[in-house]
Coordinates of C-alpha atoms in Angstrom, one line a residue:
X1169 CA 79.9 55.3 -37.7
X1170 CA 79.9 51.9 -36.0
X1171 CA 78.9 49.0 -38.1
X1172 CA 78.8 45.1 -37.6
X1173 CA 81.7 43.0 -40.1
X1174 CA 83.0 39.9 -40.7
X1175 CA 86.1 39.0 -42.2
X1176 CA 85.5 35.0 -43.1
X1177 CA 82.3 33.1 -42.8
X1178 CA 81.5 31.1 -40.2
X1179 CA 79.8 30.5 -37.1
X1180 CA 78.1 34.3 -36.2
X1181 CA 79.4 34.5 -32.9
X1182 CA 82.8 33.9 -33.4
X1183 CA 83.5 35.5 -36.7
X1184 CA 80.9 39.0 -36.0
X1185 CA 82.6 41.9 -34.8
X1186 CA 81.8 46.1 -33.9
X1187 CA 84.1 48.5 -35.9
X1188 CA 84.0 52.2 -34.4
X1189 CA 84.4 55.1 -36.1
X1190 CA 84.4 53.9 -39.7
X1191 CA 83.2 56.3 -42.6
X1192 CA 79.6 56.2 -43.4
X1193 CA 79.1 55.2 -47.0
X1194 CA 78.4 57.4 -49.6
X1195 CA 75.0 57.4 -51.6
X1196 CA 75.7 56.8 -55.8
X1197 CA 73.3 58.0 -58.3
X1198 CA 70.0 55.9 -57.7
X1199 CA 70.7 55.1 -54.1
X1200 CA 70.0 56.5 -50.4
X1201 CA 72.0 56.8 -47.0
X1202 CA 69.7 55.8 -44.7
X1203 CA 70.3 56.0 -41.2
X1204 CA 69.0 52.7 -39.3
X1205 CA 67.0 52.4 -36.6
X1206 CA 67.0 48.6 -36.1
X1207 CA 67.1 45.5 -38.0
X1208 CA 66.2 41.8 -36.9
X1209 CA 68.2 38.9 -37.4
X1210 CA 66.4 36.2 -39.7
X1211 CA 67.6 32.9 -40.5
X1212 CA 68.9 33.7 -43.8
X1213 CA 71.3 36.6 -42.7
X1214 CA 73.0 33.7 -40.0
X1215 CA 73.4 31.3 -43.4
X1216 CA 74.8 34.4 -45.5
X1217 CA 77.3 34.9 -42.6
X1218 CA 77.9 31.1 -42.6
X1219 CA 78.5 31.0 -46.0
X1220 CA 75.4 29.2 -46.5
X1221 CA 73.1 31.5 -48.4
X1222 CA 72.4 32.0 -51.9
X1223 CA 74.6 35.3 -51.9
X1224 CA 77.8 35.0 -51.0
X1225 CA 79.7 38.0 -49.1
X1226 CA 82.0 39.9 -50.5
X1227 CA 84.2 40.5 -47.5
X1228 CA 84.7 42.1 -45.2
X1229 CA 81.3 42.5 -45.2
X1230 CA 78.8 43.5 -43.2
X1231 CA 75.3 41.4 -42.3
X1232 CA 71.7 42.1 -42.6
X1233 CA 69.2 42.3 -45.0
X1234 CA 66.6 43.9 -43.9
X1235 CA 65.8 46.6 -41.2
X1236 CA 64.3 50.1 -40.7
X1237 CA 65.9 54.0 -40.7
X1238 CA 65.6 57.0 -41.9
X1239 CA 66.6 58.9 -45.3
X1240 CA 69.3 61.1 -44.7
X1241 CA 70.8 61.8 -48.0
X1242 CA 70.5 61.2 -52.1
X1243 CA 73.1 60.1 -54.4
X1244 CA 70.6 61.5 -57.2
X1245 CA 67.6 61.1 -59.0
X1246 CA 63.7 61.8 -58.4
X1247 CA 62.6 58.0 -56.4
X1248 CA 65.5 59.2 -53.8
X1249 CA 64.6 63.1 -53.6
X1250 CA 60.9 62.0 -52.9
X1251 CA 62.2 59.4 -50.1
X1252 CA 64.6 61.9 -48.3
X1253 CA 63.6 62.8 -44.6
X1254 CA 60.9 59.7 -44.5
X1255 CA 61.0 56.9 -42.2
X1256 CA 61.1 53.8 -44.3
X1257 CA 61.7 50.2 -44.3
X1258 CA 65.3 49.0 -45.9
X1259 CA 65.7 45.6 -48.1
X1260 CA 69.7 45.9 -48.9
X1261 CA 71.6 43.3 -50.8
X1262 CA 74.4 45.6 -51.0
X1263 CA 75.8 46.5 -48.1
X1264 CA 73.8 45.4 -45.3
X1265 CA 72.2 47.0 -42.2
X1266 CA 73.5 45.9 -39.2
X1267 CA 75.3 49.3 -38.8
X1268 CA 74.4 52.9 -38.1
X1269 CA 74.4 54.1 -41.7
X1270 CA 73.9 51.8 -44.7
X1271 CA 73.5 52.7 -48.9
X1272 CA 70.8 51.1 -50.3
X1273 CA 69.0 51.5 -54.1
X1274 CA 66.1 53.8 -53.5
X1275 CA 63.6 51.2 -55.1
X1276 CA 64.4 49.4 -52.2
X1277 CA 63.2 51.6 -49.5
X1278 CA 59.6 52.1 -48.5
X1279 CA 58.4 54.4 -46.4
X1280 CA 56.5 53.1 -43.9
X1281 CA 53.3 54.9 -41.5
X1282 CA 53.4 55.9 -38.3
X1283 CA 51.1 53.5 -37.0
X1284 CA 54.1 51.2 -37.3
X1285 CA 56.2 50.7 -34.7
X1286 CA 60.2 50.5 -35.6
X1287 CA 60.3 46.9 -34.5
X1288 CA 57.4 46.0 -36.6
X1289 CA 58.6 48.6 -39.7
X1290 CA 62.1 46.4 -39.3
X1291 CA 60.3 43.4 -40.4
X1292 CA 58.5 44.4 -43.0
X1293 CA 60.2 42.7 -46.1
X1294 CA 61.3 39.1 -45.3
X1295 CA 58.6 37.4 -43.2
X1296 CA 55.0 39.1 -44.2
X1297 CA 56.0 39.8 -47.9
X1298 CA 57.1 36.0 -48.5
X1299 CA 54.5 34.4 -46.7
X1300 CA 51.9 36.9 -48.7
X1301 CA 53.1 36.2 -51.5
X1302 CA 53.7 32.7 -51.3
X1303 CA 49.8 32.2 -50.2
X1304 CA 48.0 34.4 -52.5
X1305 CA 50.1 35.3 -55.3
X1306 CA 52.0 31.9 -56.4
X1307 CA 50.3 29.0 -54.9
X1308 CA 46.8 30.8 -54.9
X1309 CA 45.3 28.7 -52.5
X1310 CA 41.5 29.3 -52.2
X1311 CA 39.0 29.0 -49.2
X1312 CA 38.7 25.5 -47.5
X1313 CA 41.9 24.6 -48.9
X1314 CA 44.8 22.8 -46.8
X1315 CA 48.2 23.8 -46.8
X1316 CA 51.0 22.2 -44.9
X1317 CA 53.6 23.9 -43.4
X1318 CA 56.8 22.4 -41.5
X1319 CA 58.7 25.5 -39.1
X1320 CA 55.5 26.0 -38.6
X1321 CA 56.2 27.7 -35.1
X1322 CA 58.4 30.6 -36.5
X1323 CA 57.8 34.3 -36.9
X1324 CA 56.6 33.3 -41.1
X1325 CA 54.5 30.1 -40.2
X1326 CA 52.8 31.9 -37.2
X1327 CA 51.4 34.8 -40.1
X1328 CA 50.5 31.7 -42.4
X1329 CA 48.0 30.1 -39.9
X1330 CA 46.5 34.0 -39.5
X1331 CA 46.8 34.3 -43.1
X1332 CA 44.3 31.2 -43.3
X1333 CA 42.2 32.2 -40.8
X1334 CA 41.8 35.6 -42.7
X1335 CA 41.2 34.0 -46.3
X1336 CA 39.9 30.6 -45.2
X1337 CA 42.0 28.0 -45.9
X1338 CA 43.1 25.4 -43.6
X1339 CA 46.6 24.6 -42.5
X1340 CA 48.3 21.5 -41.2
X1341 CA 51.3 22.5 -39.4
X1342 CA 54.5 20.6 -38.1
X1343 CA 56.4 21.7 -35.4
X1344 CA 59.5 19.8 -33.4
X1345 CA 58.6 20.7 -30.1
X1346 CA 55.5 19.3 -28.2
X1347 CA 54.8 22.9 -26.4
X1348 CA 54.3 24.6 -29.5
X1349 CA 51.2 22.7 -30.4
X1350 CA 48.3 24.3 -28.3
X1351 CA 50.0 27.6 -29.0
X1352 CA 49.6 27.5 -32.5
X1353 CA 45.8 26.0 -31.9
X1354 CA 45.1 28.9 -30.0
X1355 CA 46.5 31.3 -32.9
X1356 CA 44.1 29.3 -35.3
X1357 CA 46.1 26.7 -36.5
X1358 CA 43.4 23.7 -37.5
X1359 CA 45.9 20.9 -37.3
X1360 CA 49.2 20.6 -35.4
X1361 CA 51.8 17.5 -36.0
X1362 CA 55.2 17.0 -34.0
X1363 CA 57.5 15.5 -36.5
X1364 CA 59.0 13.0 -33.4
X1365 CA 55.0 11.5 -33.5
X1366 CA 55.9 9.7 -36.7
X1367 CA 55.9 9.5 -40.2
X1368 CA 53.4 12.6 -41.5
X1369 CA 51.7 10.6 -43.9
X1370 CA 50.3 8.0 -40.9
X1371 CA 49.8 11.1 -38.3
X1372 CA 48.0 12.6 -41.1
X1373 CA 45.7 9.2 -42.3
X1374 CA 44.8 9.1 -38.3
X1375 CA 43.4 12.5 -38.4
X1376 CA 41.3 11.7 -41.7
X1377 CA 43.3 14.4 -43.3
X1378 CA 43.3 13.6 -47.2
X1379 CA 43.5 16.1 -50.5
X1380 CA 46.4 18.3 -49.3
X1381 CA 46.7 19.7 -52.6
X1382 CA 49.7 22.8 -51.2
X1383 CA 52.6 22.5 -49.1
X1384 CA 55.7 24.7 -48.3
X1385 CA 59.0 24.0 -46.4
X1386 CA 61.8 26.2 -44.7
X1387 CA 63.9 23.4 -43.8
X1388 CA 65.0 20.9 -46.5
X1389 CA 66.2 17.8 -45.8
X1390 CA 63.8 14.7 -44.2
X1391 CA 61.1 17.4 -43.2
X1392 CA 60.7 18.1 -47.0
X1393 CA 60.5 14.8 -48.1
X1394 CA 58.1 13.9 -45.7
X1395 CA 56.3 17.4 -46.4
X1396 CA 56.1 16.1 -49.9
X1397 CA 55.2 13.0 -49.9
X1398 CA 52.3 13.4 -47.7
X1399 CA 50.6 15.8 -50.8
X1400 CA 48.0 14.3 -52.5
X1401 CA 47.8 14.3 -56.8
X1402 CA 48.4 17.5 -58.5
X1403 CA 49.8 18.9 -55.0
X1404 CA 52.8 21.8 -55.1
X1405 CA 55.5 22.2 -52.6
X1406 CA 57.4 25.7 -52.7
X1407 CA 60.8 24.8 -51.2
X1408 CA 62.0 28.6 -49.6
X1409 CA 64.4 27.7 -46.8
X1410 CA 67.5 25.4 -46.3
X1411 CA 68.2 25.5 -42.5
X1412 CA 69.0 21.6 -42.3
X1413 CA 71.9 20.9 -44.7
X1414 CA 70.4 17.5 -46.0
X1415 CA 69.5 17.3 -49.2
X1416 CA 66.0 16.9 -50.3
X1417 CA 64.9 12.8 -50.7
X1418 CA 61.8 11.3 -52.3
X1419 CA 61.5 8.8 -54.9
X1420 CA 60.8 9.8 -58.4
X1421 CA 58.0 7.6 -58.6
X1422 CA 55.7 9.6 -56.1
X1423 CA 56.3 12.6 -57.9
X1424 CA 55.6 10.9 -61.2
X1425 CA 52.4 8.9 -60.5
X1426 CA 50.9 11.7 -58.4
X1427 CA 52.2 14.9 -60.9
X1428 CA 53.8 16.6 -57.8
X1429 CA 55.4 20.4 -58.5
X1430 CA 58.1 21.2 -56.4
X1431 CA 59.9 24.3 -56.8
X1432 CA 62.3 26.7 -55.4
X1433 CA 60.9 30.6 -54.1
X1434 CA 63.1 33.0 -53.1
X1435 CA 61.2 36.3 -52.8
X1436 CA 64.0 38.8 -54.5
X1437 CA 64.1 36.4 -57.3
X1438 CA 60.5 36.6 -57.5
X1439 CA 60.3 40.5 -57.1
X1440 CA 62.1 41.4 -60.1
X1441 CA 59.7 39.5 -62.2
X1442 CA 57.0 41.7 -61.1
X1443 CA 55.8 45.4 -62.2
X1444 CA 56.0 48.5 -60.3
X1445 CA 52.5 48.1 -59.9
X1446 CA 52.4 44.8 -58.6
X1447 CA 54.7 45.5 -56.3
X1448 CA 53.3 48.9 -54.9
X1449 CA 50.0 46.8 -54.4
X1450 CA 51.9 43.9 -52.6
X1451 CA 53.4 46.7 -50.5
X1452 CA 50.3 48.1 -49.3
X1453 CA 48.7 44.6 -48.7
X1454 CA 51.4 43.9 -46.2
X1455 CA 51.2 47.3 -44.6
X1456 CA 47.5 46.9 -44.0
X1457 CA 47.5 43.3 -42.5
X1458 CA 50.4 44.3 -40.4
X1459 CA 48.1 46.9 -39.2
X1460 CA 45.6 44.3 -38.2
X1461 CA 47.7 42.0 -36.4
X1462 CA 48.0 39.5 -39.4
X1463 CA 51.2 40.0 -40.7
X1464 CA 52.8 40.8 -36.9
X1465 CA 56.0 40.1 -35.6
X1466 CA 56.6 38.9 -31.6
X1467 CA 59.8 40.0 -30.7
X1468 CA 62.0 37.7 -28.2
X1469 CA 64.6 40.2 -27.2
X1470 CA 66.5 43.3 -28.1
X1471 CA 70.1 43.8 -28.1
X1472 CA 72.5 46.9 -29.1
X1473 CA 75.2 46.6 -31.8
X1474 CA 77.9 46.5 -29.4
X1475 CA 76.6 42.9 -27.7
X1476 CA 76.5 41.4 -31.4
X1477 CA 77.4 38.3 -30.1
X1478 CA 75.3 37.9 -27.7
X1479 CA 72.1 38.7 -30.0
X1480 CA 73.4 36.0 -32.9
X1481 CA 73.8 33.2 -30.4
X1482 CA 70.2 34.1 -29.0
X1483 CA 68.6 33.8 -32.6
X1484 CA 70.3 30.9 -32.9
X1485 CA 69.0 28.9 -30.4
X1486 CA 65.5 26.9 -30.1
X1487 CA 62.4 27.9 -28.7
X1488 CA 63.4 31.0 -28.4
X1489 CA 60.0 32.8 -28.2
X1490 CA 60.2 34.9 -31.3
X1491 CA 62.2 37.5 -33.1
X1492 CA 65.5 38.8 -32.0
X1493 CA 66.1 42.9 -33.1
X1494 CA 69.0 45.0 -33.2
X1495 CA 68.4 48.4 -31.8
X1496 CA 71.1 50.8 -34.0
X1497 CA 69.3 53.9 -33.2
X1498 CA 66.6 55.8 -31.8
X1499 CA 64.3 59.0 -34.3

């Protein structure tokens, strides 16, 4: 098979690289060779191959997290047998997907309807899952509530703001670039900030926005602590991104006198907390609100494995439009 692997972390595009005609893995008891069909590249699988991420690679090693393929075989046991010959969608923390044939635990494959396109199925776990269950399952935020968002113009804060306009609470959201604002007003977005306008406390006084009582940040860094400071008492902040690599500043007295929650979220860490059943009900939340366009991902470009390099350096750059896919292979 041909796979994507690194040998040392670093900066994607110069450490990536396309192996031909390696062995496909072999499925163990509990686990499925699935055959992928395409996988997008997310911000946390460019940190993982940085070095960056919470998991660190054992190398060689190659990337991706999550994607979309077929079952093609069963190391053993009932979950697999019933999964074998579907099309499904593939969260791996093993061995990743970024190749033509990965192993995978059978829990973690779902299999996915037809009214789903590949590209869609491919993004079924990181994006839609997290900014569900962010929303509605942790931070609960009811109707006519604000939330503020920084990244606010990515592929996750795009399916917040639809995510408010579908259970009707309001969101505040910061973006860095100025072009990004009307677009996410015409998505639904009620309130759009550019971090470069100043301070988001003041941008937020001259827009007589007050009581943000939820907030939740990608980045890290002077975006959270601004993010943070501008909630009002009682107010949480869920912290579920690192892409600057400043550290997190606000003085212990605002968090004090205004009994401010911040905490970490990091949506594996989160899953194995929950049931079977919680999960199975998450799972087909997410497939029904991808099936009517709240939960949807727009796609910037496609590449094959082989221009690897090419596709990394594309996701990494700004204002790029949306998501950027591998294409492994076709049904």
């Amino acid at each position: 098979m041909k796979r994507v692997v690194f040998d040392r972390v670093g900066s994607p595009a110069d450490v990536l690289r396309v192996e031909d005609d390696v062995p496909a893995p072999q499925p163990n008891r509990g686990e499925v060779l699935v055959r992928m069909l395409a996988s997008p590249i997310n911000p946390s699988d460019l940190m993982y191959i940085a070095g960056g991420y919470g998991i660190t690679p054992k190398l060689p090693a190659t990337p991706g997290f999550e994607g979309v393929g077929v079952v093609e075989a069963v190391g053993g046991g009932l979950l697999g047998w019933l999964r074998r010959g579907k099309r499904v969608a593939v969260i791996n923390d093993r061995i990743g997907n970024w190749a033509e044939y990965t192993v995978t635990k059978a829990r973690q494959v779902i299999p996915v309807p037809d009214y789903l396109s590949d590209d869609q199925a491919a993004t079924f776990f990181v994006n839609p899952a997290t900014a569900v269950v962010m929303t509605q399952k942790v931070l609960r935020i009811l109707p006519g509530e604000w939330l503020l968002q920084s990244a606010a113009g990515s592929s996750l804060g795009q399916m917040v703001i639809r995510l408010g306009k579908r259970f009707g609470f309001r969101t505040v959201n910061v973006v860095r670039r100025r072009e990004q604002v009307e677009e996410l007003k015409k998505l639904g977005a009620d309130a759009v900030l550019v971090e470069s306008d100043g301070p988001l406390t003041e941008q937020l006084r001259k827009l007589g926005i007050e009581d943000i009582r939820f907030a939740i940040d990608p980045v890290g860094g002077k975006t959270a602590s601004e993010v943070i400071e501008a909630l009002a008492p009682g107010g949480r902040c869920l912290l579920f991104g690192s892409l600057s690599d400043d550290a997190v500043s606000i003085h212990q007295r605002v968090m004090i006198s205004r009994s401010i929650q911040v905490e970490g979220f990091w949506l594996a860490a989160w899953a194995r907390k929950q049931s079977i059943l919680t999960m199975l009900r998450l799972f087909r939340k997410v497939r029904s609100m991808m099936h009517e366009g709240v939960l949807q991902t727009t796609f910037a470009a496609t590449y094959p494995l082989e221009e690897i390099k090419k596709a990394v350096e594309h996701a990494s750059a700004p204002g790029k439009g949306g998501k950027v896919l591998l294409r492994v292979g076709t049904r």
